[in-house]
């Protein structure tokens, strides 16, 4: 049987978020095809939220099918730090496929089953050694303008991946490069990596509307969602600039971005060097 693990990154930072996480976990337990394990790396904004979380531990701490594994951090962590925390403390190769879920979203009851069928089909027909897994195509209407990239790049929860892909990804973030994960947009590195790298380029595509129902219930109405804020035009100039650099296609493209954002460099004279470092790192990461 295909062994599946679900990875969830969570920082509890606002009222009602624990209830959303509760709904998220419940949807995973209701799956027709049960995952072998669910891993949740979690941190808290304050002690009040931490105490409120006890009810979740009591509710799910002894669940065995699937087993819910909580990894509690003492300090605040960003999303990709949480995923790194999970992958550093488990043997990901104990699983055939890794899937993801945001802590405020839920799965349709047949989501894992649909992914497993597609995954096994792809594994059977791809013989190049470059099979990455399953990629879901969803229309979330996140784009706010022609220059905005959010609607073009699949969120990483759209993927069901072979474990070696995430191991390979995190291998680039050792030493000083780890700081790149310590950002609210750290997930963009992972999203671009899955889309561009040459080591895992064969994917089985599934389209949720072909099933007649939505496989992933994305909570875009959440006012605290980063993507929701982007959709409402609340992203600042620095955020928008970073997303463009992360998707640079060439040196000329990068220089053109630099030229268009000269006013920002006049405010922060170290910004250009930082973005150049990120651009050079991404060239290696996406290779």
XYZ file of N, CA and C in Angstrom, residues 36-252:
651
model
N -0.511 7.484 6.374
C 0.160 6.738 7.437
C 0.403 7.648 8.636
N 0.799 8.899 8.356
C 1.127 9.836 9.432
C 0.782 11.260 9.028
N 0.541 12.084 10.045
C 0.400 13.528 9.864
C 1.418 14.187 10.784
N 2.248 15.060 10.222
C 3.260 15.765 11.009
C 2.920 17.251 11.056
N 2.851 17.787 12.265
C 2.526 19.202 12.447
C 3.621 19.853 13.276
N 4.353 20.775 12.668
C 5.327 21.584 13.405
C 4.642 22.896 13.741
N 4.659 23.266 15.021
C 3.836 24.388 15.466
C 4.590 25.293 16.432
N 4.312 26.589 16.346
C 4.851 27.574 17.288
C 3.727 28.534 17.659
N 3.970 29.371 18.668
C 2.904 30.212 19.204
C 3.382 31.643 19.403
N 2.472 32.564 19.146
C 2.779 33.982 19.324
C 2.908 34.343 20.796
N 2.124 33.679 21.658
C 2.179 33.964 23.095
C 1.734 32.739 23.898
N 1.862 32.841 25.225
C 1.534 31.713 26.107
C 0.041 31.424 26.156
N -0.787 32.428 25.884
C -2.241 32.220 25.893
C -2.629 31.217 24.814
N -2.085 31.424 23.605
C -2.366 30.489 22.512
C -1.783 29.108 22.807
N -0.637 29.101 23.450
C 0.006 27.821 23.769
C -0.864 27.004 24.728
N -1.444 27.688 25.723
C -2.316 26.992 26.677
C -3.599 26.510 26.003
N -4.107 27.317 25.072
C -5.332 26.932 24.361
C -5.113 25.694 23.502
N -3.871 25.479 23.111
C -3.536 24.356 22.234
C -3.627 23.011 22.955
N -3.648 23.044 24.280
C -3.705 21.794 25.052
C -4.909 20.947 24.644
N -6.019 21.624 24.320
C -7.233 20.887 23.939
C -7.007 20.063 22.666
N -6.203 20.600 21.732
C -5.886 19.871 20.498
C -5.020 18.651 20.810
N -4.049 18.838 21.700
C -3.184 17.721 22.087
C -4.000 16.605 22.732
N -4.928 17.002 23.592
C -5.765 16.005 24.268
C -6.679 15.284 23.281
N -7.134 16.015 22.273
C -8.071 15.453 21.302
C -7.397 14.491 20.332
N -6.170 14.838 19.897
C -5.531 14.062 18.829
C -4.255 13.332 19.252
N -3.817 13.543 20.476
C -2.528 12.994 20.906
C -2.426 11.486 20.842
N -3.564 10.791 20.971
C -3.534 9.324 20.984
C -4.111 8.715 19.706
N -4.357 9.552 18.716
C -4.871 9.052 17.440
C -3.811 8.173 16.773
N -4.229 7.017 16.289
C -3.257 6.077 15.712
C -3.464 5.804 14.225
N -4.606 6.163 13.660
C -4.863 5.877 12.239
C -5.507 7.082 11.555
N -4.728 8.038 11.091
C -3.256 8.053 11.119
C -2.729 8.569 12.455
N -1.445 8.377 12.679
C -0.820 8.935 13.869
C -0.553 10.416 13.635
N -0.972 11.250 14.594
C -0.741 12.695 14.512
C 0.495 13.024 15.336
N 1.509 13.550 14.702
C 2.774 13.872 15.374
C 2.922 15.385 15.483
N 2.993 15.890 16.711
C 3.177 17.320 16.943
C 4.629 17.598 17.315
N 5.212 18.589 16.644
C 6.558 19.049 16.980
C 6.439 20.514 17.394
N 6.554 20.763 18.690
C 6.298 22.095 19.240
C 7.606 22.868 19.376
N 7.643 24.065 18.786
C 8.836 24.918 18.834
C 8.694 25.961 19.937
N 9.785 26.259 20.585
C 9.762 27.240 21.669
C 9.665 28.666 21.146
N 10.201 28.908 19.951
C 10.163 30.257 19.391
C 9.411 30.263 18.068
N 9.007 31.455 17.646
C 8.260 31.606 16.399
C 9.093 31.115 15.224
N 8.442 30.372 14.329
C 9.096 29.921 13.109
C 8.233 30.271 11.912
N 8.891 30.539 10.791
C 8.162 30.761 9.550
C 7.802 29.410 8.924
N 6.958 29.473 7.912
C 6.389 28.266 7.316
C 7.438 27.244 6.891
N 8.439 27.689 6.123
C 9.429 26.742 5.618
C 10.371 26.255 6.718
N 10.552 27.058 7.763
C 11.318 26.585 8.918
C 10.601 25.410 9.578
N 9.282 25.513 9.651
C 8.507 24.418 10.234
C 8.651 23.144 9.403
N 8.570 23.268 8.086
C 8.726 22.082 7.240
C 10.133 21.501 7.362
N 11.122 22.386 7.469
C 12.502 21.938 7.675
C 12.611 21.198 9.004
N 11.924 21.711 10.018
C 11.924 21.089 11.341
C 11.354 19.673 11.273
N 10.271 19.510 10.519
C 9.669 18.179 10.363
C 10.631 17.230 9.652
N 11.154 17.684 8.524
C 11.994 16.810 7.690
C 13.339 16.497 8.331
N 13.751 17.315 9.288
C 15.017 17.071 9.987
C 14.854 16.058 11.111
N 13.608 15.765 11.472
C 13.360 14.913 12.637
C 12.586 13.634 12.324
N 12.368 13.366 11.046
C 11.726 12.105 10.664
C 12.512 11.487 9.510
N 12.267 10.218 9.273
C 12.853 9.560 8.102
C 11.835 9.656 6.974
N 11.979 10.677 6.131
C 10.990 10.898 5.077
C 10.942 9.735 4.094
N 12.024 8.972 4.026
C 12.051 7.844 3.097
C 11.231 6.647 3.586
N 10.599 6.786 4.757
C 9.649 5.773 5.213
C 8.324 5.889 4.463
N 8.221 6.919 3.613
C 6.968 7.187 2.903
C 7.203 7.179 1.394
N 6.135 6.891 0.661
C 6.206 6.925 -0.796
C 5.906 8.318 -1.331
N 5.004 9.019 -0.657
C 4.591 10.347 -1.125
C 4.340 11.269 0.064
N 4.778 12.518 -0.083
C 4.518 13.555 0.914
C 3.516 14.547 0.339
N 2.524 14.908 1.153
C 1.550 15.921 0.764
C 1.545 17.024 1.816
N 0.882 18.121 1.509
C 0.928 19.295 2.374
C -0.472 19.878 2.563
N -0.626 20.603 3.659
C -1.880 21.324 3.879
C -1.585 22.551 4.733
N -2.162 23.693 4.372
C -2.064 24.874 5.227
C -2.942 24.658 6.454
N -2.554 25.263 7.564
C -3.254 24.973 8.819
C -4.659 25.560 8.906
N -5.043 26.399 7.949
C -6.398 26.958 7.962
C -7.261 26.418 6.820
N -6.762 25.397 6.120
C -7.488 24.806 4.993
C -7.923 23.382 5.336
N -8.709 22.782 4.442
C -9.152 21.402 4.654
C -9.077 20.606 3.353
N -9.043 19.293 3.490
C -9.045 18.368 2.358
C -10.466 17.885 2.071
N -10.791 17.723 0.788
C -11.979 16.952 0.415
C -11.723 15.504 0.818
N -12.759 14.794 1.158
C -12.640 13.437 1.682
C -11.916 12.478 0.726
N -11.906 12.779 -0.584
C -11.272 11.892 -1.567
C -9.923 12.409 -2.065
N -9.409 13.478 -1.464
C -8.189 14.101 -1.997
C -7.002 13.133 -2.029
N -6.696 12.523 -0.901
C -5.524 11.646 -0.857
C -5.697 10.468 -1.812
N -6.886 9.914 -1.861
C -7.132 8.786 -2.761
C -6.870 9.169 -4.216
N -7.334 10.362 -4.627
C -7.103 10.824 -6.003
C -5.617 10.995 -6.277
N -4.885 11.529 -5.298
C -3.448 11.734 -5.465
C -2.710 10.400 -5.547
N -3.101 9.448 -4.716
C -2.430 8.145 -4.703
C -2.611 7.428 -6.039
N -3.818 7.457 -6.582
C -4.077 6.824 -7.880
C -3.204 7.462 -8.961
N -3.166 8.805 -8.977
C -2.357 9.516 -9.977
C -0.867 9.256 -9.770
N -0.436 9.250 -8.508
C 0.976 9.029 -8.173
C 1.436 7.656 -8.659
N 0.669 6.634 -8.359
C 1.053 5.270 -8.752
C 1.028 5.094 -10.267
N 0.098 5.776 -10.928
C 0.064 5.737 -12.394
C 1.342 6.359 -12.963
N 1.712 7.527 -12.434
C 2.916 8.204 -12.915
C 4.176 7.422 -12.637
N 4.236 6.825 -11.457
C 5.410 6.035 -11.081
C 5.582 4.841 -12.013
N 4.446 4.328 -12.510
C 4.502 3.160 -13.383
C 4.917 3.473 -14.805
N 4.652 4.705 -15.270
C 4.951 5.023 -16.677
C 6.190 5.893 -16.858
N 6.648 6.548 -15.793
C 7.844 7.407 -15.904
C 9.080 6.568 -15.596
N 9.950 6.416 -16.555
C 11.117 5.543 -16.372
C 12.441 6.268 -16.570
N 12.432 7.594 -16.427
C 13.664 8.369 -16.611
C 14.396 8.618 -15.298
N 13.748 8.291 -14.172
C 14.344 8.605 -12.875
C 14.124 10.044 -12.468
N 13.287 10.767 -13.215
C 13.034 12.187 -12.950
C 11.612 12.434 -12.431
N 10.940 11.373 -11.998
C 9.550 11.504 -11.554
C 9.473 12.261 -10.233
N 8.686 13.344 -10.224
C 8.552 14.158 -9.015
C 7.303 13.859 -8.219
N 6.227 13.419 -8.904
C 4.991 13.124 -8.200
C 3.777 13.675 -8.927
N 2.847 14.237 -8.157
C 1.574 14.723 -8.681
C 1.491 16.231 -8.507
N 1.002 16.899 -9.533
C 0.785 18.351 -9.440
C -0.673 18.645 -9.789
N -1.338 19.305 -8.867
C -2.747 19.647 -9.063
C -2.865 21.031 -9.683
N -3.721 21.155 -10.671
C -3.968 22.448 -11.296
C -5.260 23.026 -10.733
N -5.116 24.169 -10.065
C -6.279 24.809 -9.458
C -6.331 26.256 -9.880
N -7.513 26.780 -10.107
C -7.687 28.193 -10.445
C -8.186 28.917 -9.208
N -7.248 29.595 -8.509
C -7.608 30.294 -7.276
C -7.870 31.773 -7.495
N -7.629 32.246 -8.721
C -7.846 33.648 -9.041
C -7.110 34.558 -8.062
N -5.817 34.266 -7.834
C -5.024 35.058 -6.899
C -4.344 36.246 -7.563
N -4.361 36.304 -8.872
C -3.610 37.332 -9.573
C -4.277 38.689 -9.442
N -3.475 39.704 -9.109
C -4.006 41.054 -8.963
C -3.621 41.941 -10.130
N -2.599 41.552 -10.892
C -2.187 42.337 -12.052
C -1.383 41.447 -12.980
N -1.072 41.963 -14.169
C -0.301 41.174 -15.135
C 1.102 40.879 -14.634
N 1.615 41.757 -13.739
C 2.977 41.569 -13.253
C 3.033 40.660 -12.031
N 1.873 40.380 -11.452
C 1.856 39.598 -10.230
C 2.070 38.118 -10.542
N 2.879 37.434 -9.709
C 3.257 36.056 -10.003
C 2.445 35.023 -9.242
N 1.659 35.466 -8.291
C 1.043 34.515 -7.372
C 0.078 33.567 -8.063
N -0.598 34.037 -9.112
C -1.554 33.176 -9.778
C -0.911 32.204 -10.744
N 0.377 32.379 -11.048
C 1.037 31.553 -12.055
C 1.804 30.380 -11.458
N 2.182 30.477 -10.202
C 3.023 29.467 -9.582
C 2.191 28.641 -8.613
N 2.095 27.333 -8.814
C 1.285 26.516 -7.910
C 1.764 26.626 -6.466
N 0.835 26.757 -5.537
C 1.174 26.657 -4.119
C 1.746 25.261 -3.880
N 2.613 25.109 -2.877
C 3.228 23.792 -2.730
C 2.240 22.744 -2.226
N 1.100 23.191 -1.660
C 0.098 22.194 -1.277
C -0.572 21.555 -2.501
N -0.333 22.096 -3.690
C -0.862 21.500 -4.928
C -0.096 20.235 -5.324
N 0.986 19.927 -4.613
C 1.852 18.809 -4.992
C 1.738 17.622 -4.030
N 1.937 16.438 -4.597
C 2.225 15.234 -3.827
C 3.565 14.753 -4.353
N 4.610 14.788 -3.537
C 5.970 14.625 -4.058
C 6.665 13.371 -3.539
N 7.653 12.919 -4.314
C 8.541 11.867 -3.814
C 9.382 12.485 -2.697
N 9.625 11.771 -1.600
C 10.333 12.347 -0.451
C 11.706 12.922 -0.782
N 12.411 12.296 -1.732
C 13.764 12.771 -2.051
C 13.761 14.207 -2.564
N 12.632 14.670 -3.119
C 12.571 16.036 -3.658
C 12.723 17.077 -2.557
N 12.076 16.856 -1.421
C 12.169 17.844 -0.345
C 13.506 17.722 0.388
N 14.050 16.507 0.453
C 15.387 16.328 1.037
C 16.415 17.089 0.209
N 16.330 16.934 -1.108
C 17.234 17.639 -2.022
C 17.076 19.151 -1.874
N 15.834 19.618 -1.787
C 15.565 21.053 -1.659
C 16.223 21.627 -0.413
N 15.997 21.015 0.736
C 16.537 21.558 1.981
C 18.059 21.461 2.048
N 18.661 20.607 1.247
C 20.124 20.493 1.248
C 20.793 21.786 0.785
N 20.049 22.652 0.081
C 20.594 23.928 -0.388
C 20.598 24.994 0.707
N 19.931 24.732 1.817
C 19.737 25.777 2.826
C 20.553 25.518 4.086
N 21.764 25.041 3.891
C 22.656 24.813 5.016
C 23.459 26.077 5.310
N 23.952 26.187 6.539
C 24.784 27.336 6.903
C 24.050 28.654 6.780
N 24.709 29.647 6.176
C 24.137 30.996 6.090
C 22.883 31.033 5.221
N 22.736 30.081 4.315
C 21.559 30.078 3.438
C 20.265 29.765 4.177
N 20.390 29.240 5.405
C 19.181 28.917 6.167
C 18.330 30.161 6.413
N 18.973 31.313 6.506
C 18.233 32.549 6.794
C 17.205 32.863 5.704
N 17.403 32.324 4.502
C 16.456 32.580 3.419
C 15.101 31.932 3.696
N 15.099 30.886 4.521
C 13.837 30.252 4.901
C 13.107 31.052 5.973
N 13.842 31.946 6.645
C 13.264 32.703 7.760
C 12.567 33.962 7.256
N 11.597 33.753 6.406
C 10.878 34.862 5.774
C 9.476 34.387 5.434
N 8.521 35.303 5.459
C 7.135 34.916 5.165
C 6.970 34.400 3.741
N 7.915 34.740 2.839
C 7.859 34.247 1.466
C 8.855 33.119 1.219
N 9.322 32.484 2.291
C 10.273 31.388 2.131
C 9.727 30.259 1.283
N 8.389 30.117 1.271
C 7.777 29.047 0.473
C 7.970 29.248 -1.024
N 8.250 30.501 -1.433
C 8.415 30.771 -2.864
C 9.610 30.015 -3.440
N 10.662 29.835 -2.625
C 11.813 29.053 -3.098
C 11.374 27.627 -3.426
N 10.564 27.058 -2.546
C 10.102 25.681 -2.740
C 9.172 25.576 -3.945
N 8.287 26.540 -4.086
C 7.347 26.529 -5.206
C 8.079 26.626 -6.548
N 9.064 27.515 -6.628
C 9.843 27.645 -7.865
C 10.712 26.405 -8.101
N 11.256 25.856 -7.017
C 12.100 24.661 -7.140
C 11.310 23.506 -7.756
N 10.099 23.287 -7.254
C 9.273 22.198 -7.781
C 8.885 22.437 -9.234
N 8.788 23.694 -9.602
C 8.352 24.028 -10.962
C 9.501 24.016 -11.967
N 10.734 24.326 -11.512
C 11.820 24.597 -12.455
C 12.975 23.598 -12.459
N 13.240 22.936 -11.325
C 14.484 22.168 -11.249
C 14.483 21.004 -12.237
N 15.672 20.615 -12.660
C 15.816 19.599 -13.713
C 15.896 18.178 -13.163
N 15.996 18.039 -11.841
C 16.119 16.701 -11.267
C 14.763 16.008 -11.159
N 13.717 16.806 -10.923
C 12.353 16.260 -10.833
C 11.468 17.068 -11.776
N 11.344 16.593 -12.994
C 10.576 17.390 -13.957
C 9.403 16.633 -14.573
N 9.238 15.359 -14.197
C 8.095 14.597 -14.701
C 7.004 14.550 -13.629
N 5.852 15.110 -13.983
C 4.735 15.185 -13.033
C 3.462 14.659 -13.677
N 2.645 14.005 -12.885
C 1.300 13.653 -13.328
C 0.393 14.814 -12.936
N -0.294 15.373 -13.910
C -1.163 16.525 -13.643
C -2.595 16.062 -13.406
N -3.206 16.610 -12.362
C -4.635 16.388 -12.158
C -5.311 17.751 -12.055
N -6.528 17.833 -12.537
C -7.288 19.087 -12.531
C -8.519 18.877 -11.672
N -8.638 19.677 -10.609
C -9.695 19.395 -9.640
C -11.100 19.463 -10.236
N -11.335 20.374 -11.188
C -12.690 20.492 -11.728
C -13.083 19.288 -12.584
N -12.095 18.482 -13.008
C -12.412 17.263 -13.752
C -13.118 16.227 -12.875
N -12.956 16.376 -11.556
C -13.587 15.430 -10.634
C -15.024 15.834 -10.297
N -15.380 17.064 -10.620
C -16.720 17.536 -10.292
C -16.823 18.109 -8.896
N -15.692 18.170 -8.192
C -15.666 18.771 -6.856
C -14.264 19.301 -6.592
N -14.133 20.161 -5.617
C -12.842 20.753 -5.269
C -12.104 19.844 -4.296
N -10.901 19.437 -4.670
C -10.127 18.521 -3.834
C -9.531 19.204 -2.609
N -9.312 20.516 -2.713
C -8.662 21.259 -1.628
C -9.506 22.486 -1.317
N -9.906 22.622 -0.071
C -10.748 23.747 0.335
C -9.866 24.872 0.856
N -9.550 25.802 -0.047
C -8.611 26.882 0.250
C -9.346 28.049 0.907
N -8.905 28.408 2.096
C -9.586 29.425 2.892
C -9.080 30.824 2.542
N -9.420 31.291 1.350
C -8.934 32.598 0.904
C -9.648 33.739 1.619
N -10.781 33.439 2.270
C -11.522 34.480 2.989
C -10.864 34.843 4.313
N -9.879 34.048 4.731
C -9.179 34.313 5.982
C -8.431 35.643 5.879
N -8.788 36.659 6.696
C -8.138 37.972 6.609
C -6.667 37.945 6.990
N -6.221 36.866 7.653
C -4.822 36.759 8.069
C -3.957 36.006 7.065
N -4.566 35.503 5.992
C -3.825 34.765 4.973
C -2.922 35.702 4.177
N -1.655 35.320 3.988
C -0.725 36.141 3.207
C -1.197 36.261 1.768
N -1.617 35.119 1.186
C -2.103 35.162 -0.201
C -3.371 35.993 -0.303
N -4.207 35.914 0.750
C -5.417 36.722 0.752
C -5.094 38.202 0.764
N -4.058 38.579 1.505
C -3.641 39.986 1.553
C -3.094 40.435 0.205
N -2.337 39.547 -0.446
C -1.822 39.872 -1.772
C -2.976 40.104 -2.737
N -3.979 39.228 -2.654
C -5.117 39.340 -3.556
C -5.837 40.670 -3.350
N -5.874 41.139 -2.109
C -6.566 42.399 -1.818
C -5.666 43.610 -2.047
N -4.487 43.378 -2.645
C -3.590 44.480 -2.972
C -2.860 45.053 -1.781
N -2.649 44.221 -0.740
C -2.024 44.715 0.486
C -0.536 44.388 0.572
N 0.034 43.818 -0.480
C 1.464 43.531 -0.475
C 2.262 44.815 -0.659
N 3.370 44.969 0.095
C 4.147 46.202 -0.045
C 5.148 46.090 -1.193
N 5.833 47.197 -1.477
C 6.744 47.239 -2.626
C 7.902 46.258 -2.474
N 8.388 46.089 -1.241
C 9.496 45.170 -1.014
C 9.058 43.725 -1.271
N 7.833 43.394 -0.837
C 7.304 42.049 -1.075
C 7.198 41.767 -2.568
N 6.635 42.722 -3.295
C 6.457 42.543 -4.735
C 7.799 42.423 -5.460
N 8.777 43.197 -4.996
C 10.111 43.150 -5.598
C 10.756 41.783 -5.374
N 10.639 41.266 -4.156
C 11.238 39.970 -3.844
C 10.632 38.860 -4.695
N 9.318 38.865 -4.865
C 8.681 37.815 -5.676
C 9.182 37.846 -7.113
N 9.486 39.028 -7.618
C 10.005 39.142 -8.993
C 11.429 38.593 -9.090
N 12.259 38.900 -8.088
C 13.642 38.421 -8.100
C 13.678 36.894 -7.997
N 12.784 36.334 -7.200
C 12.743 34.881 -7.036
C 12.397 34.157 -8.334
N 11.804 34.879 -9.271
C 11.418 34.260 -10.544
C 12.232 34.800 -11.720
N 13.393 35.388 -11.425
C 14.226 35.945 -12.497
C 14.614 34.867 -13.505
N 14.526 35.219 -14.772
C 14.825 34.255 -15.828
C 16.224 34.430 -16.420
N 16.843 35.593 -16.176
C 18.168 35.836 -16.747
C 18.797 37.031 -16.043
N 20.096 37.232 -16.313
C 20.805 38.393 -15.764
C 20.173 39.686 -16.258
N 19.796 39.715 -17.521
C 19.152 40.912 -18.085
C 17.819 41.188 -17.394
